[in-house]
Coordinates of N, CA, C and O and ligand atoms in Angstrom, one line a residue:
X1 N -9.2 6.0 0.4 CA -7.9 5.5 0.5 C -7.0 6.5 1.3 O -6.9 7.7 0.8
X2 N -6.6 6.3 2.2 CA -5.8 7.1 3.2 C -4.2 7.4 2.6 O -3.5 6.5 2.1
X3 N -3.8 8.3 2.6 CA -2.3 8.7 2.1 C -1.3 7.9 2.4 O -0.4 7.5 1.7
X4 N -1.7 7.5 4.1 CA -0.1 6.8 4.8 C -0.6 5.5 3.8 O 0.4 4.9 3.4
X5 N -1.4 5.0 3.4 CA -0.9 3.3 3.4 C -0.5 3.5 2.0 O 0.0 2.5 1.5
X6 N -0.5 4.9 0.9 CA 0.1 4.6 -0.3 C 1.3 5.1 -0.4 O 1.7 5.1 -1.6
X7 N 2.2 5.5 0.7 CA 3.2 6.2 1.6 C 4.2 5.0 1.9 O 5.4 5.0 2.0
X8 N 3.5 4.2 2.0 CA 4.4 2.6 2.8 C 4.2 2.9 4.0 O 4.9 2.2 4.8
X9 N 3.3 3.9 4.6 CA 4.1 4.0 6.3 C 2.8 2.9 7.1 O 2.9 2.6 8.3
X10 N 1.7 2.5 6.2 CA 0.9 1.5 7.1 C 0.4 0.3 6.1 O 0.6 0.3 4.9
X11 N -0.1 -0.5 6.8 CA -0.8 -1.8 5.9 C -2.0 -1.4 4.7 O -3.0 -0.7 4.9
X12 N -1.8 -1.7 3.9 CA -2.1 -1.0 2.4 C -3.8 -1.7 2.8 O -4.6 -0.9 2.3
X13 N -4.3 -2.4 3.2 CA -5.3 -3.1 3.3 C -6.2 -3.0 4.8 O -7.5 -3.0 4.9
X14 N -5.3 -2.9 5.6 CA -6.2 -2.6 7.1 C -5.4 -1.4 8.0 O -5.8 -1.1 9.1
X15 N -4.5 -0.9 7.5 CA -4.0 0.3 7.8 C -3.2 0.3 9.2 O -2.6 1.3 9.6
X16 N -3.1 -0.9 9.7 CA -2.2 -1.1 10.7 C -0.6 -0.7 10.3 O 0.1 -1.0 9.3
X17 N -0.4 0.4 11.8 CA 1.2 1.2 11.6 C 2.1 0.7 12.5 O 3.0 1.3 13.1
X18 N 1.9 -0.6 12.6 CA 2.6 -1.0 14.4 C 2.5 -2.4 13.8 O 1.7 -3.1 13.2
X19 N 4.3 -2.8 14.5 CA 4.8 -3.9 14.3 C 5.4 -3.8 12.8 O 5.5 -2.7 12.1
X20 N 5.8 -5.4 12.1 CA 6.6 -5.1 11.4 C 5.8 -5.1 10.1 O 5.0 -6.1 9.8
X21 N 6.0 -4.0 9.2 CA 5.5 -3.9 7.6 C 6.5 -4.6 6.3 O 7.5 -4.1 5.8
X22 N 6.0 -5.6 5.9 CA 6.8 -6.0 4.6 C 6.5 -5.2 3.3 O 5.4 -4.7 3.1
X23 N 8.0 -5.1 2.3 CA 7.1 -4.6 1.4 C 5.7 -5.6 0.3 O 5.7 -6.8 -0.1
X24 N 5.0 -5.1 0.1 CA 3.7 -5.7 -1.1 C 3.6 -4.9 -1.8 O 2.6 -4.2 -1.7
X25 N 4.9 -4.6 -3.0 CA 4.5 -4.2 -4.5 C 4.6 -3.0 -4.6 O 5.4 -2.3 -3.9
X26 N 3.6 -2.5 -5.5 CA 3.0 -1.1 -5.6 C 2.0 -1.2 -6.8 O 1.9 -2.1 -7.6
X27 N 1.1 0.1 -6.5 CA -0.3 0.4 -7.0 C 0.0 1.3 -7.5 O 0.8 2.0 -7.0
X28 N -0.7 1.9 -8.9 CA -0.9 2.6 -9.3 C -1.6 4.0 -9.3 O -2.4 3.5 -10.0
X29 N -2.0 5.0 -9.1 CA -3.4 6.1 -9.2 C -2.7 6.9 -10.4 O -1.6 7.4 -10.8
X30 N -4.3 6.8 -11.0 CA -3.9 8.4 -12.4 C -3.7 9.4 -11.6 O -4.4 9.9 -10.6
X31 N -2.7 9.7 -12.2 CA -2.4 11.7 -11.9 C -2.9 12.3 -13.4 O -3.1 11.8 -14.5
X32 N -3.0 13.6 -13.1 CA -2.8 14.8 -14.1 C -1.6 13.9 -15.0 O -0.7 13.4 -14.3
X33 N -1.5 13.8 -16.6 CA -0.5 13.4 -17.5 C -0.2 11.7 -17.1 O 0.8 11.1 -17.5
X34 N -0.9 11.2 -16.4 CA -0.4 9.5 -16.3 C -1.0 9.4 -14.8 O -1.9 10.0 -14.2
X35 N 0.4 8.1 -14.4 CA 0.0 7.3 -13.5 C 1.4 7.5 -12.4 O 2.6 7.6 -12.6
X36 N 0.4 7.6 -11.1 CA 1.7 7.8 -10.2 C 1.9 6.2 -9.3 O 0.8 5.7 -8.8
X37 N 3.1 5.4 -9.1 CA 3.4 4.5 -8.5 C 3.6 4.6 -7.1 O 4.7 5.1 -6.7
X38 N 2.5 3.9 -6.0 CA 3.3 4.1 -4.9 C 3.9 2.3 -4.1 O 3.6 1.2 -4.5
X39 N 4.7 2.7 -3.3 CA 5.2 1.4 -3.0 C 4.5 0.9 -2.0 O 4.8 1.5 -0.9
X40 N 3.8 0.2 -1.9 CA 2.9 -0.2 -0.5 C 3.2 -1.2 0.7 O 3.6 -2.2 0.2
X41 N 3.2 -1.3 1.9 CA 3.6 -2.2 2.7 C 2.3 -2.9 3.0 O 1.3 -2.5 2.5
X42 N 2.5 -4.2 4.1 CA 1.5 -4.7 4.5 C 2.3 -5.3 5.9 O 3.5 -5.4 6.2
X43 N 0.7 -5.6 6.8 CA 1.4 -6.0 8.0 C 1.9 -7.7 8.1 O 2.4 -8.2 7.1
X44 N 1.8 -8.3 9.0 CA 1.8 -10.0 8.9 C 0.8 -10.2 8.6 O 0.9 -11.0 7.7
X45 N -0.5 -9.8 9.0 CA -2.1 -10.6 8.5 C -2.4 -10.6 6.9 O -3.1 -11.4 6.3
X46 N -1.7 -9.4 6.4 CA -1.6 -9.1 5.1 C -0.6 -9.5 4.1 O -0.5 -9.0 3.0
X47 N 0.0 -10.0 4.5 CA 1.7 -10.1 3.7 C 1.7 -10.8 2.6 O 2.6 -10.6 1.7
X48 N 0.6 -11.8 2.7 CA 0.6 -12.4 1.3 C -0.6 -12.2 0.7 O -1.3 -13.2 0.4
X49 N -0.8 -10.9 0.3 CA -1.9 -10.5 -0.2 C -1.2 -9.6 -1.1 O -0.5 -8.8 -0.4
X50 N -1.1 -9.4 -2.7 CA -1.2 -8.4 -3.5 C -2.1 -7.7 -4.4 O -3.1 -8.2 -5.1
X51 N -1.6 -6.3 -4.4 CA -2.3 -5.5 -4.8 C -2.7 -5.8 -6.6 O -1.7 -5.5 -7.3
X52 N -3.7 -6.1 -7.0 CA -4.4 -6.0 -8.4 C -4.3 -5.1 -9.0 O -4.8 -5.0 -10.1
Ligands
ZN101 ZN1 -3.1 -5.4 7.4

């Protein structure tokens, strides 16, 4: 899993950073003491796709 797509800066799914990103949600990862939330975008091919 690449940092930018849990960053919002690329498509959370195919990693595309060009053109326009909607937001899709956010995902969870355990940290140390819990769970850190990031906010994820997606591109148009992905947009109606959410994260599980
Ligand atoms: Zn995509």
């Amino acid at each position: 899993m690449s940092i930018v797509r849990l960053h919002g800066e690329a498509c959370y799914w195919c990693g595309a950073a060009h053109g326009p990103l909607t937001p899709a949600g956010s995902v969870t990862t355990p940290v140390e003491g819990g769970v850190r939330h990031w906010f994820i975008v997606a591109c148009p091919q992905h947009s109606d796709r959410r994260p599980r």
